[in-house]
Structures are given as C-alpha cells and as structure tokens.
Amino acid sequence: MKVAVYSGNIPSTTFIENLIEGLAQSGTEILLFGKQTAEVKYKGNVKVYPTPASGAGLFINVMYQSLTLLAKDPGLLIKCYKILKNKKKKLKGIIKEAGIIFPILNNKPDIFHIQWAKTVEQHPELFELLNSKFIVSLRGAHINYSPILDFNLAEAYRKYFPGIDGFHAVSEHIGREAMKYGAEKNKIKVIHSSIKDELFLKKSELYKSGNTLEIISIGRFHWKKGYHYALDAMKILNDSKIDFTYSIIAQGKIPEEITFMINEYGLSDKVKIIPGMKHDELIKKLQTSHLLILPSVEEGIANVVLEAMATGVPVLTTDCGGMDEVVVDKVNGYIVPVRDPVLLSDKIKQFINSDIEFKTEIVKKAKNTIKEDFSIDKQMREFSGLYNTILGS
C-alpha cells in the first residue's frame, strides 16, 4: 500500500509527523510531497519528494517531472497541461502548480491523504487526474470556523466533500461540523491523536499548599485561544491574594489587547509571555508547571492537553470542540464552560484547595486515559483499518 501523506510542508505538525513515523514503521510505504523547510529523518519506508520553491530549481524539476510523466503516461500529461492552462494563470503560476502536481502523478499513490481540508480548494484538479482514493483529515480551524468566515471555502467544501472517499476526524464534534458541508456520516472515522510513549516516563511535581502555583498555557496567539478570558481569571485570582504565576508560551506577535490587559490588571509581575519553544524545551517547561489551562473557545482536541496528561501535569480546559471527549471534570482533569473567567478562576481555586491524594488520583487517571485512547499503536491500527476499508470499497 502506497499512501501519500500530503500537508504541503515537510516536516509538518506533531500530529502529522507522528502519523508518518507510525505508518512507516507498521509497513506502509509513505510518500511525502511539498515544500521542505528543514532536514527530516524517518524510520521505515518514507520517500520524500521536495518541490523547489521557485527559480531555476523549480523549472528544472518541472521539466524532469514532465519528461518522466511523458514516458509513463503521455495522455495524462496532455490532460494535466490542458487543465492547468484552463485555470488562466500566468506561466509562473502554471510552473508552480506543475511542480506540486507532477511528482504526485508520477508516483500514483493508492491513497492520497490530505491533511488540511483547505487543500481540496487549492488543488481540485488532483481529483480528476489522480486515480487514487482520497481521504481528508478534519481538524481545528479548517472546519470549525474558516468556512464560516470564508464563503468561497464553504462552497468548495460543499462541492468536493461529497466525492471524498473517506474522512479522518480528530473528534466526534469536528466530524459533525464537517457533515454541514456534505461529508457523509458513514465515511467519517474518528481517530484520536497519539502521544509518544516516552512522555509517560516524564515526571512532574504536584502542587502543594503554601507553594507558588505555576500555571501555564501553550498555543499561538489567536482569538480562539481565549487568552483574554484567562487573563480575566488571573485578575480574579490576584484580587483574591492567591500566590501564582501564569506563563503563556505562544508564537507570533503579542496582540495589543493582551499587553493592555496585563498592564491594566496590574499583572506584570504575575504573567510571563514566552516566545515559542522547540518541542523538547516545551515539555521541560511543562513539567515544571503545576496546572495547564486551555481557555480556548474553539479546538479540535488540543495536543498540548494530551501531552500534559501524559507527563502528569493536571489540566483545566474549557468544554470547547472535542475537549469533553477527553477530559471528565474532577475525574482525569477539570473542565469549565467557554468564555467564563469567573468559573475558570473558581475551578483553579478548587484545584488549589484539593488534597494531594485527590490530585494524585486525577493525574493517574489522566495517564490511563492517554495510554488507552491516545496510543500510537491504537492510532496506527485505526488508520490501517481506515485505509484498507477505503481501498476495499
């Protein structure tokens, strides 16, 4: 079985990289196409076909791929050029698209697995040119709010989703969202993210009364992450004379409203904004924290919550997206409604006042949840099952 795992960038996100390694080690031949931004080394049968970004390298690559396709299937080459020409792009644009499409046509995967739903709009000609089964992953912003903000994207989903052979959804919630755009229920398979086994070996120290509570949030600066609600909750904690620090690790420029709120609320000595870190450093920082909070208003299933649960850091999340499919309040973590800083601060106080035995039990159950439902072995079995089902149909 040859599976093209297409995300457009090589390497990609943690979820996709885990998927690539897991599938390759389970015996599936993996093909990667797209722009390579860093060196990659994979175990197992992974073939990388990087596309030069521009210039002479791109032109030479397109010419080589054209000649290869001419030798393999001249009719397909002519058909492809006609489609690209009809898109009425300038020569530079046609060459750029050919650089993406030709390597895929030359390698003819059995399954073409699109990792980001928006790609169905960017390269729809692949549905006509490629004699493969198509799977689309449903995750995060691409389903939850992008089609609400972008009418053309919503129309593209309605046009192409009914013809997709299968869908992978990271949560039940996001699968239901995709059905609004024509994804058929019987074609949607929920497969959770996986967490690497080494995270279970990490140890984190539980919060004890009398210590400074170290709170952490991790994620890019974006309105959906709900950081302003978290800062409202931090003000309440500060007014209640609770001893804490709150670290936000996020990539990107700090939004003006975040800086304003920190100063307006008098939290400059309590709140630390830390630029994005490499994953290993991020895990080390996470381990030194007592509580991870996810104040988001929208998510699929946040990977950082899964990693915190695996490493033994208690989590407090809103009930956005599929988070209530993972966290059960006061069983393996804490959960509150979205956009409610008062309840968020109340839940933090509950955590502070709970005894060490209760915290220990929550951490234990959180680790068990991840081991049982978010293991790489389980994920690989489910993806292999999905691929075989799609090929069999």
mmCIF file of C-alpha atoms in Angstrom:
data_model
loop_
_atom_site.group_PDB
_atom_site.id
_atom_site.type_symbol
_atom_site.label_atom_id
_atom_site.label_comp_id
_atom_site.label_asym_id
_atom_site.label_seq_id
_atom_site.Cartn_x
_atom_site.Cartn_y
_atom_site.Cartn_z
ATOM 1 C CA MET A 1 0.000 0.000 0.000
ATOM 2 C CA LYS A 2 1.361 3.412 -1.008
ATOM 3 C CA VAL A 3 -0.050 6.343 0.954
ATOM 4 C CA ALA A 4 0.686 9.970 0.141
ATOM 5 C CA VAL A 5 0.501 11.959 3.370
ATOM 6 C CA TYR A 6 0.056 15.451 1.978
ATOM 7 C CA SER A 7 0.314 18.521 4.185
ATOM 8 C CA GLY A 8 2.195 20.854 1.838
ATOM 9 C CA ASN A 9 5.137 21.328 4.211
ATOM 10 C CA ILE A 10 7.901 18.919 5.198
ATOM 11 C CA PRO A 11 8.214 18.495 8.176
ATOM 12 C CA SER A 12 4.693 19.213 9.373
ATOM 13 C CA THR A 13 2.862 19.354 12.728
ATOM 14 C CA THR A 14 3.489 16.964 15.622
ATOM 15 C CA PHE A 15 0.316 15.009 14.831
ATOM 16 C CA ILE A 16 1.243 14.519 11.173
ATOM 17 C CA GLU A 17 4.874 13.653 11.923
ATOM 18 C CA ASN A 18 3.730 11.024 14.452
ATOM 19 C CA LEU A 19 1.364 9.646 11.814
ATOM 20 C CA ILE A 20 4.130 9.414 9.212
ATOM 21 C CA GLU A 21 6.531 7.595 11.529
ATOM 22 C CA GLY A 22 3.868 5.258 12.881
ATOM 23 C CA LEU A 23 2.564 4.229 9.462
ATOM 24 C CA ALA A 24 6.048 3.796 8.033
ATOM 25 C CA GLN A 25 7.105 1.551 10.901
ATOM 26 C CA SER A 26 3.934 -0.529 10.513
ATOM 27 C CA GLY A 27 4.918 -1.422 6.934
ATOM 28 C CA THR A 28 3.065 1.173 4.845
ATOM 29 C CA GLU A 29 5.023 2.939 2.102
ATOM 30 C CA ILE A 30 4.710 6.680 2.746
ATOM 31 C CA LEU A 31 5.166 9.350 0.074
ATOM 32 C CA LEU A 32 5.668 12.978 1.082
ATOM 33 C CA PHE A 33 5.198 15.844 -1.346
ATOM 34 C CA GLY A 34 5.598 19.566 -0.771
ATOM 35 C CA LYS A 35 8.000 22.268 0.289
ATOM 36 C CA GLN A 36 10.781 21.022 2.563
ATOM 37 C CA THR A 37 11.641 23.581 5.234
ATOM 38 C CA ALA A 38 14.027 21.510 7.382
ATOM 39 C CA GLU A 39 16.017 18.280 7.328
ATOM 40 C CA VAL A 40 13.974 15.174 8.111
ATOM 41 C CA LYS A 41 14.950 11.646 9.081
ATOM 42 C CA TYR A 42 12.311 8.938 9.262
ATOM 43 C CA LYS A 43 12.421 5.327 10.332
ATOM 44 C CA GLY A 44 10.756 2.967 7.913
ATOM 45 C CA ASN A 45 9.791 3.275 4.266
ATOM 46 C CA VAL A 46 9.324 7.030 3.744
ATOM 47 C CA LYS A 47 10.113 8.688 0.406
ATOM 48 C CA VAL A 48 10.364 12.482 0.295
ATOM 49 C CA TYR A 49 9.733 14.406 -2.932
ATOM 50 C CA PRO A 50 10.517 18.046 -2.116
ATOM 51 C CA THR A 51 9.327 20.727 -4.517
ATOM 52 C CA PRO A 52 11.712 23.668 -5.030
ATOM 53 C CA ALA A 53 10.005 26.897 -4.006
ATOM 54 C CA SER A 54 10.881 28.933 -7.093
ATOM 55 C CA GLY A 55 13.550 29.872 -9.618
ATOM 56 C CA ALA A 56 15.742 27.629 -11.726
ATOM 57 C CA GLY A 57 15.406 24.703 -9.330
ATOM 58 C CA LEU A 58 11.637 24.656 -9.747
ATOM 59 C CA PHE A 59 11.851 24.935 -13.555
ATOM 60 C CA ILE A 60 14.380 22.093 -13.818
ATOM 61 C CA ASN A 61 12.271 19.932 -11.523
ATOM 62 C CA VAL A 62 9.124 20.569 -13.575
ATOM 63 C CA MET A 63 10.951 19.704 -16.805
ATOM 64 C CA TYR A 64 12.298 16.474 -15.297
ATOM 65 C CA GLN A 65 8.879 15.501 -13.927
ATOM 66 C CA SER A 66 7.253 16.368 -17.295
ATOM 67 C CA LEU A 67 9.609 14.098 -19.215
ATOM 68 C CA THR A 68 9.078 11.318 -16.669
ATOM 69 C CA LEU A 69 5.298 11.612 -16.979
ATOM 70 C CA LEU A 70 5.592 11.761 -20.790
ATOM 71 C CA ALA A 71 7.367 8.411 -20.742
ATOM 72 C CA LYS A 72 4.887 6.866 -18.287
ATOM 73 C CA ASP A 73 1.569 8.283 -19.458
ATOM 74 C CA PRO A 74 1.624 10.878 -22.276
ATOM 75 C CA GLY A 75 -2.158 11.143 -22.292
ATOM 76 C CA LEU A 76 -2.189 12.098 -18.612
ATOM 77 C CA LEU A 77 0.495 14.733 -19.218
ATOM 78 C CA ILE A 78 -1.546 16.355 -22.006
ATOM 79 C CA LYS A 79 -4.700 16.259 -19.871
ATOM 80 C CA CYS A 80 -2.852 17.863 -16.962
ATOM 81 C CA TYR A 81 -1.462 20.684 -19.094
ATOM 82 C CA LYS A 82 -4.927 21.411 -20.505
ATOM 83 C CA ILE A 83 -6.387 21.676 -17.013
ATOM 84 C CA LEU A 84 -3.599 23.975 -15.838
ATOM 85 C CA LYS A 85 -3.938 26.135 -18.956
ATOM 86 C CA ASN A 86 -7.699 26.495 -18.403
ATOM 87 C CA LYS A 87 -7.033 27.953 -14.958
ATOM 88 C CA LYS A 88 -5.828 31.031 -16.878
ATOM 89 C CA LYS A 89 -2.771 31.638 -14.747
ATOM 90 C CA LYS A 90 0.438 33.254 -15.878
ATOM 91 C CA LEU A 91 3.322 30.989 -16.906
ATOM 92 C CA LYS A 92 4.975 31.385 -13.484
ATOM 93 C CA GLY A 93 1.793 30.217 -11.761
ATOM 94 C CA ILE A 94 1.398 27.239 -14.101
ATOM 95 C CA ILE A 95 5.002 26.148 -13.435
ATOM 96 C CA LYS A 96 4.464 26.449 -9.693
ATOM 97 C CA GLU A 97 1.323 24.279 -9.795
ATOM 98 C CA ALA A 98 3.002 21.778 -12.109
ATOM 99 C CA GLY A 99 5.832 21.493 -9.578
ATOM 100 C CA ILE A 100 3.300 20.358 -6.996
ATOM 101 C CA ILE A 101 1.155 18.097 -9.184
ATOM 102 C CA PHE A 102 3.607 16.284 -11.499
ATOM 103 C CA PRO A 103 5.569 14.425 -8.768
ATOM 104 C CA ILE A 104 2.268 13.135 -7.369
ATOM 105 C CA LEU A 105 1.071 11.924 -10.788
ATOM 106 C CA ASN A 106 4.408 10.197 -11.405
ATOM 107 C CA ASN A 107 4.198 8.176 -8.184
ATOM 108 C CA LYS A 108 0.480 7.274 -8.208
ATOM 109 C CA PRO A 109 -0.281 6.531 -4.550
ATOM 110 C CA ASP A 110 -3.076 4.108 -3.693
ATOM 111 C CA ILE A 111 -4.376 6.613 -1.153
ATOM 112 C CA PHE A 112 -3.929 10.363 -1.196
ATOM 113 C CA HIS A 113 -4.393 11.563 2.378
ATOM 114 C CA ILE A 114 -4.997 15.321 2.534
ATOM 115 C CA GLN A 115 -4.032 16.582 5.990
ATOM 116 C CA TRP A 116 -5.573 20.069 5.723
ATOM 117 C CA ALA A 117 -9.125 20.355 4.403
ATOM 118 C CA LYS A 118 -8.433 23.661 2.624
ATOM 119 C CA THR A 119 -6.239 21.774 0.137
ATOM 120 C CA VAL A 120 -9.377 20.500 -1.613
ATOM 121 C CA GLU A 121 -9.868 24.060 -2.824
ATOM 122 C CA GLN A 122 -6.223 24.666 -3.745
ATOM 123 C CA HIS A 123 -5.594 21.614 -5.958
ATOM 124 C CA PRO A 124 -9.002 20.231 -7.048
ATOM 125 C CA GLU A 125 -7.550 19.030 -10.352
ATOM 126 C CA LEU A 126 -5.980 16.113 -8.464
ATOM 127 C CA PHE A 127 -9.449 14.581 -8.061
ATOM 128 C CA GLU A 128 -9.722 14.377 -11.850
ATOM 129 C CA LEU A 129 -6.133 13.445 -12.659
ATOM 130 C CA LEU A 130 -5.200 11.015 -9.885
ATOM 131 C CA ASN A 131 -6.650 7.512 -9.897
ATOM 132 C CA SER A 132 -6.391 7.152 -6.115
ATOM 133 C CA LYS A 133 -8.710 7.010 -3.140
ATOM 134 C CA PHE A 134 -8.934 10.341 -1.327
ATOM 135 C CA ILE A 135 -9.059 10.859 2.429
ATOM 136 C CA VAL A 136 -9.368 14.263 4.090
ATOM 137 C CA SER A 137 -8.407 14.924 7.706
ATOM 138 C CA LEU A 138 -10.798 17.121 9.668
ATOM 139 C CA ARG A 139 -9.136 19.170 12.350
ATOM 140 C CA GLY A 140 -9.201 22.580 14.006
ATOM 141 C CA ALA A 141 -9.744 25.895 12.297
ATOM 142 C CA HIS A 142 -10.176 24.476 8.786
ATOM 143 C CA ILE A 143 -13.567 23.058 9.782
ATOM 144 C CA ASN A 144 -14.632 24.887 12.915
ATOM 145 C CA TYR A 145 -14.590 28.474 11.712
ATOM 146 C CA SER A 146 -12.672 29.028 8.455
ATOM 147 C CA PRO A 147 -15.667 28.093 6.245
ATOM 148 C CA ILE A 148 -17.889 30.347 8.360
ATOM 149 C CA LEU A 149 -15.613 33.320 7.681
ATOM 150 C CA ASP A 150 -14.872 32.380 4.057
ATOM 151 C CA PHE A 151 -17.959 31.833 1.882
ATOM 152 C CA ASN A 152 -15.886 30.580 -1.073
ATOM 153 C CA LEU A 153 -14.208 27.958 1.107
ATOM 154 C CA ALA A 154 -17.588 26.776 2.381
ATOM 155 C CA GLU A 155 -18.788 26.445 -1.221
ATOM 156 C CA ALA A 156 -15.630 24.491 -2.117
ATOM 157 C CA TYR A 157 -16.305 22.074 0.761
ATOM 158 C CA ARG A 158 -19.904 21.601 -0.403
ATOM 159 C CA LYS A 159 -18.639 20.919 -3.918
ATOM 160 C CA TYR A 160 -15.841 18.467 -3.132
ATOM 161 C CA PHE A 161 -16.706 16.786 0.198
ATOM 162 C CA PRO A 162 -19.479 14.565 -1.254
ATOM 163 C CA GLY A 163 -16.918 12.992 -3.619
ATOM 164 C CA ILE A 164 -14.278 12.252 -0.955
ATOM 165 C CA ASP A 165 -13.836 8.524 -0.259
ATOM 166 C CA GLY A 166 -13.242 8.881 3.478
ATOM 167 C CA PHE A 167 -12.663 11.352 6.293
ATOM 168 C CA HIS A 168 -10.494 11.207 9.377
ATOM 169 C CA ALA A 169 -11.856 13.344 12.227
ATOM 170 C CA VAL A 170 -9.839 14.153 15.343
ATOM 171 C CA SER A 171 -13.056 14.285 17.404
ATOM 172 C CA GLU A 172 -16.764 13.458 17.204
ATOM 173 C CA HIS A 173 -17.534 17.183 17.373
ATOM 174 C CA ILE A 174 -15.471 18.087 14.336
ATOM 175 C CA GLY A 175 -16.963 15.210 12.356
ATOM 176 C CA ARG A 176 -20.437 16.642 12.969
ATOM 177 C CA GLU A 177 -19.223 20.057 11.791
ATOM 178 C CA ALA A 178 -17.956 18.567 8.515
ATOM 179 C CA MET A 179 -21.352 16.990 7.849
ATOM 180 C CA LYS A 180 -22.734 20.520 7.450
ATOM 181 C CA TYR A 181 -20.659 20.782 4.252
ATOM 182 C CA GLY A 182 -21.613 17.455 2.719
ATOM 183 C CA ALA A 183 -19.301 14.947 4.389
ATOM 184 C CA GLU A 184 -21.245 11.703 4.693
ATOM 185 C CA LYS A 185 -21.585 10.329 8.216
ATOM 186 C CA ASN A 186 -20.760 6.753 7.206
ATOM 187 C CA LYS A 187 -17.488 7.938 5.619
ATOM 188 C CA ILE A 188 -16.212 9.688 8.769
ATOM 189 C CA LYS A 189 -13.893 7.790 11.100
ATOM 190 C CA VAL A 190 -12.860 9.358 14.406
ATOM 191 C CA ILE A 191 -9.194 8.627 15.104
ATOM 192 C CA HIS A 192 -7.610 10.455 18.015
ATOM 193 C CA SER A 193 -4.152 11.966 18.099
ATOM 194 C CA SER A 194 -1.354 9.840 19.508
ATOM 195 C CA ILE A 195 1.187 10.607 22.197
ATOM 196 C CA LYS A 196 4.707 9.212 22.122
ATOM 197 C CA ASP A 197 5.457 6.611 24.781
ATOM 198 C CA GLU A 198 8.462 8.489 26.180
ATOM 199 C CA LEU A 199 6.185 11.209 27.564
ATOM 200 C CA PHE A 200 4.775 8.713 30.065
ATOM 201 C CA LEU A 201 8.243 8.424 31.586
ATOM 202 C CA LYS A 202 8.339 12.159 32.360
ATOM 203 C CA LYS A 203 7.650 13.217 35.933
ATOM 204 C CA SER A 204 6.032 16.403 37.166
ATOM 205 C CA GLU A 205 5.727 17.619 40.745
ATOM 206 C CA LEU A 206 2.211 18.150 42.046
ATOM 207 C CA TYR A 207 1.195 21.441 43.610
ATOM 208 C CA LYS A 208 1.256 21.531 47.400
ATOM 209 C CA SER A 209 -0.400 24.123 49.620
ATOM 210 C CA GLY A 210 1.854 27.026 50.507
ATOM 211 C CA ASN A 211 3.828 26.980 47.258
ATOM 212 C CA THR A 212 3.502 29.424 44.378
ATOM 213 C CA LEU A 213 1.054 27.948 41.879
ATOM 214 C CA GLU A 214 2.742 27.703 38.477
ATOM 215 C CA ILE A 215 0.058 27.937 35.770
ATOM 216 C CA ILE A 216 0.841 27.534 32.074
ATOM 217 C CA SER A 217 -0.927 27.879 28.709
ATOM 218 C CA ILE A 218 0.592 26.860 25.378
ATOM 219 C CA GLY A 219 -0.580 27.827 21.910
ATOM 220 C CA ARG A 220 -0.259 30.511 19.241
ATOM 221 C CA PHE A 221 -1.693 33.973 19.718
ATOM 222 C CA HIS A 222 -5.146 33.800 18.163
ATOM 223 C CA TRP A 223 -8.575 34.942 19.299
ATOM 224 C CA LYS A 224 -9.821 31.347 19.502
ATOM 225 C CA LYS A 225 -7.232 30.516 22.179
ATOM 226 C CA GLY A 226 -9.178 32.654 24.676
ATOM 227 C CA TYR A 227 -6.185 34.215 26.427
ATOM 228 C CA HIS A 228 -8.169 37.330 27.327
ATOM 229 C CA TYR A 229 -10.598 35.141 29.314
ATOM 230 C CA ALA A 230 -7.630 33.548 31.061
ATOM 231 C CA LEU A 231 -6.282 36.991 31.980
ATOM 232 C CA ASP A 232 -9.691 37.952 33.370
ATOM 233 C CA ALA A 233 -9.450 34.851 35.574
ATOM 234 C CA MET A 234 -5.894 35.759 36.622
ATOM 235 C CA LYS A 235 -7.123 39.175 37.764
ATOM 236 C CA ILE A 236 -9.708 37.458 39.946
ATOM 237 C CA LEU A 237 -7.010 35.221 41.448
ATOM 238 C CA ASN A 238 -4.754 38.210 42.034
ATOM 239 C CA ASP A 239 -7.565 40.163 43.713
ATOM 240 C CA SER A 240 -8.119 37.098 45.913
ATOM 241 C CA LYS A 241 -4.469 37.322 47.071
ATOM 242 C CA ILE A 242 -3.583 33.926 45.600
ATOM 243 C CA ASP A 243 0.126 33.324 45.060
ATOM 244 C CA PHE A 244 0.608 32.295 41.421
ATOM 245 C CA THR A 245 2.460 32.904 38.170
ATOM 246 C CA TYR A 246 0.945 32.452 34.729
ATOM 247 C CA SER A 247 3.150 31.645 31.733
ATOM 248 C CA ILE A 248 1.831 31.911 28.178
ATOM 249 C CA ILE A 249 4.073 30.194 25.629
ATOM 250 C CA ALA A 250 2.970 31.380 22.218
ATOM 251 C CA GLN A 251 4.377 32.056 18.787
ATOM 252 C CA GLY A 252 3.795 35.287 16.958
ATOM 253 C CA LYS A 253 3.489 38.942 17.805
ATOM 254 C CA ILE A 254 1.871 39.676 21.163
ATOM 255 C CA PRO A 255 -1.575 41.201 20.471
ATOM 256 C CA GLU A 256 -2.055 44.748 21.761
ATOM 257 C CA GLU A 257 -5.099 43.773 23.827
ATOM 258 C CA ILE A 258 -3.079 41.144 25.703
ATOM 259 C CA THR A 259 -0.356 43.651 26.594
ATOM 260 C CA PHE A 260 -3.015 46.191 27.586
ATOM 261 C CA MET A 261 -4.875 43.729 29.818
ATOM 262 C CA ILE A 262 -1.705 42.650 31.637
ATOM 263 C CA ASN A 263 -0.846 46.259 32.445
ATOM 264 C CA GLU A 264 -4.424 47.361 33.165
ATOM 265 C CA TYR A 265 -4.955 44.465 35.582
ATOM 266 C CA GLY A 266 -1.630 45.016 37.349
ATOM 267 C CA LEU A 267 -0.377 41.550 36.386
ATOM 268 C CA SER A 268 3.062 42.477 35.063
ATOM 269 C CA ASP A 269 4.798 40.597 37.881
ATOM 270 C CA LYS A 270 2.441 37.598 37.583
ATOM 271 C CA VAL A 271 2.126 36.960 33.847
ATOM 272 C CA LYS A 272 5.063 35.925 31.664
ATOM 273 C CA ILE A 273 4.877 35.863 27.861
ATOM 274 C CA ILE A 274 7.402 33.378 26.457
ATOM 275 C CA PRO A 275 8.114 33.037 22.707
ATOM 276 C CA GLY A 276 7.564 29.668 21.061
ATOM 277 C CA MET A 277 9.994 26.912 22.050
ATOM 278 C CA LYS A 278 11.317 23.742 20.461
ATOM 279 C CA HIS A 279 9.221 20.759 21.476
ATOM 280 C CA ASP A 280 11.776 19.250 23.877
ATOM 281 C CA GLU A 281 12.177 22.573 25.686
ATOM 282 C CA LEU A 282 8.426 22.979 25.774
ATOM 283 C CA ILE A 283 7.962 19.645 27.513
ATOM 284 C CA LYS A 284 10.614 20.543 30.099
ATOM 285 C CA LYS A 285 8.820 23.806 30.830
ATOM 286 C CA LEU A 286 5.520 21.968 31.038
ATOM 287 C CA GLN A 287 6.972 19.548 33.590
ATOM 288 C CA THR A 288 7.882 22.410 35.937
ATOM 289 C CA SER A 289 4.283 23.659 35.943
ATOM 290 C CA HIS A 290 1.513 22.690 38.362
ATOM 291 C CA LEU A 291 -1.512 23.272 36.154
ATOM 292 C CA LEU A 292 -2.064 23.602 32.404
ATOM 293 C CA ILE A 293 -5.105 25.638 31.405
ATOM 294 C CA LEU A 294 -6.678 25.658 27.949
ATOM 295 C CA PRO A 295 -9.016 28.683 27.865
ATOM 296 C CA SER A 296 -9.913 28.245 24.174
ATOM 297 C CA VAL A 297 -13.288 28.998 22.642
ATOM 298 C CA GLU A 298 -12.664 26.544 19.789
ATOM 299 C CA GLU A 299 -10.440 23.482 19.318
ATOM 300 C CA GLY A 300 -10.479 20.027 17.815
ATOM 301 C CA ILE A 301 -8.665 18.131 20.550
ATOM 302 C CA ALA A 302 -5.680 20.164 21.748
ATOM 303 C CA ASN A 303 -2.473 18.140 21.568
ATOM 304 C CA VAL A 304 -0.922 20.112 24.426
ATOM 305 C CA VAL A 305 -3.634 18.848 26.787
ATOM 306 C CA LEU A 306 -2.856 15.258 25.820
ATOM 307 C CA GLU A 307 0.867 15.843 26.396
ATOM 308 C CA ALA A 308 0.228 17.406 29.797
ATOM 309 C CA MET A 309 -1.960 14.473 30.835
ATOM 310 C CA ALA A 310 0.735 12.021 29.705
ATOM 311 C CA THR A 311 3.506 13.815 31.614
ATOM 312 C CA GLY A 312 1.479 14.064 34.823
ATOM 313 C CA VAL A 313 0.530 17.763 34.766
ATOM 314 C CA PRO A 314 -3.118 18.346 35.803
ATOM 315 C CA VAL A 315 -5.213 20.057 33.123
ATOM 316 C CA LEU A 316 -8.058 22.541 33.239
ATOM 317 C CA THR A 317 -9.825 23.042 29.912
ATOM 318 C CA THR A 318 -12.931 24.663 28.543
ATOM 319 C CA ASP A 319 -15.553 22.395 27.016
ATOM 320 C CA CYS A 320 -14.838 23.697 23.501
ATOM 321 C CA GLY A 321 -14.842 21.410 20.467
ATOM 322 C CA GLY A 322 -13.907 17.851 21.340
ATOM 323 C CA MET A 323 -12.241 18.545 24.678
ATOM 324 C CA ASP A 324 -15.077 16.969 26.660
ATOM 325 C CA GLU A 325 -14.373 13.758 24.739
ATOM 326 C CA VAL A 326 -11.048 13.601 26.597
ATOM 327 C CA VAL A 327 -11.403 15.374 29.939
ATOM 328 C CA VAL A 328 -14.009 14.452 32.534
ATOM 329 C CA ASP A 329 -14.386 17.049 35.275
ATOM 330 C CA LYS A 330 -12.830 16.018 38.603
ATOM 331 C CA VAL A 331 -12.047 12.560 37.189
ATOM 332 C CA ASN A 332 -8.985 12.974 34.958
ATOM 333 C CA GLY A 333 -8.848 16.778 34.911
ATOM 334 C CA TYR A 334 -11.047 19.846 35.227
ATOM 335 C CA ILE A 335 -13.468 21.327 32.717
ATOM 336 C CA VAL A 336 -15.438 24.579 32.575
ATOM 337 C CA PRO A 337 -17.714 26.312 30.030
ATOM 338 C CA VAL A 338 -16.149 28.593 27.420
ATOM 339 C CA ARG A 339 -15.982 32.369 27.932
ATOM 340 C CA ASP A 340 -16.494 32.234 31.699
ATOM 341 C CA PRO A 341 -13.494 33.646 33.600
ATOM 342 C CA VAL A 342 -15.352 33.533 36.919
ATOM 343 C CA LEU A 343 -15.915 29.779 36.719
ATOM 344 C CA LEU A 344 -12.370 29.365 35.399
ATOM 345 C CA SER A 345 -10.957 31.125 38.474
ATOM 346 C CA ASP A 346 -13.304 29.170 40.753
ATOM 347 C CA LYS A 347 -12.048 25.892 39.302
ATOM 348 C CA ILE A 348 -8.435 26.949 39.829
ATOM 349 C CA LYS A 349 -9.285 27.668 43.472
ATOM 350 C CA GLN A 350 -10.846 24.207 43.748
ATOM 351 C CA PHE A 351 -7.635 22.724 42.423
ATOM 352 C CA ILE A 352 -5.565 24.700 44.942
ATOM 353 C CA ASN A 353 -7.743 23.573 47.863
ATOM 354 C CA SER A 354 -7.976 19.884 46.906
ATOM 355 C CA ASP A 355 -5.755 17.493 48.845
ATOM 356 C CA ILE A 356 -2.682 15.828 47.393
ATOM 357 C CA GLU A 357 -4.391 12.414 47.266
ATOM 358 C CA PHE A 358 -7.131 13.814 45.016
ATOM 359 C CA LYS A 359 -4.601 15.460 42.707
ATOM 360 C CA THR A 360 -2.604 12.219 42.560
ATOM 361 C CA GLU A 361 -5.701 10.248 41.554
ATOM 362 C CA ILE A 362 -6.582 12.745 38.807
ATOM 363 C CA VAL A 363 -3.064 12.513 37.356
ATOM 364 C CA LYS A 364 -3.168 8.715 37.483
ATOM 365 C CA LYS A 365 -6.493 8.565 35.642
ATOM 366 C CA ALA A 366 -5.295 11.140 33.110
ATOM 367 C CA LYS A 367 -2.277 8.987 32.252
ATOM 368 C CA ASN A 368 -4.531 5.941 31.879
ATOM 369 C CA THR A 369 -6.835 7.873 29.544
ATOM 370 C CA ILE A 370 -3.937 8.723 27.250
ATOM 371 C CA LYS A 371 -2.459 5.214 27.355
ATOM 372 C CA GLU A 372 -5.793 3.606 26.493
ATOM 373 C CA ASP A 373 -7.235 6.044 23.942
ATOM 374 C CA PHE A 374 -4.298 8.004 22.505
ATOM 375 C CA SER A 375 -1.527 5.463 21.994
ATOM 376 C CA ILE A 376 0.413 5.243 18.748
ATOM 377 C CA ASP A 377 -0.417 1.536 18.430
ATOM 378 C CA LYS A 378 -4.152 2.239 18.622
ATOM 379 C CA GLN A 379 -3.891 5.124 16.171
ATOM 380 C CA MET A 380 -1.938 3.045 13.637
ATOM 381 C CA ARG A 381 -4.414 0.154 13.852
ATOM 382 C CA GLU A 382 -7.279 2.553 13.217
ATOM 383 C CA PHE A 383 -5.584 4.312 10.287
ATOM 384 C CA SER A 384 -4.620 0.987 8.713
ATOM 385 C CA GLY A 385 -8.237 -0.120 9.142
ATOM 386 C CA LEU A 386 -9.487 3.076 7.524
ATOM 387 C CA TYR A 387 -7.113 2.733 4.568
ATOM 388 C CA ASN A 388 -7.988 -0.909 3.991
ATOM 389 C CA THR A 389 -11.700 -0.154 4.219
ATOM 390 C CA ILE A 390 -11.381 2.672 1.698
ATOM 391 C CA LEU A 391 -9.336 0.526 -0.718
ATOM 392 C CA GLY A 392 -11.762 -2.374 -0.285
ATOM 393 C CA SER A 393 -14.716 -0.161 -1.172
#
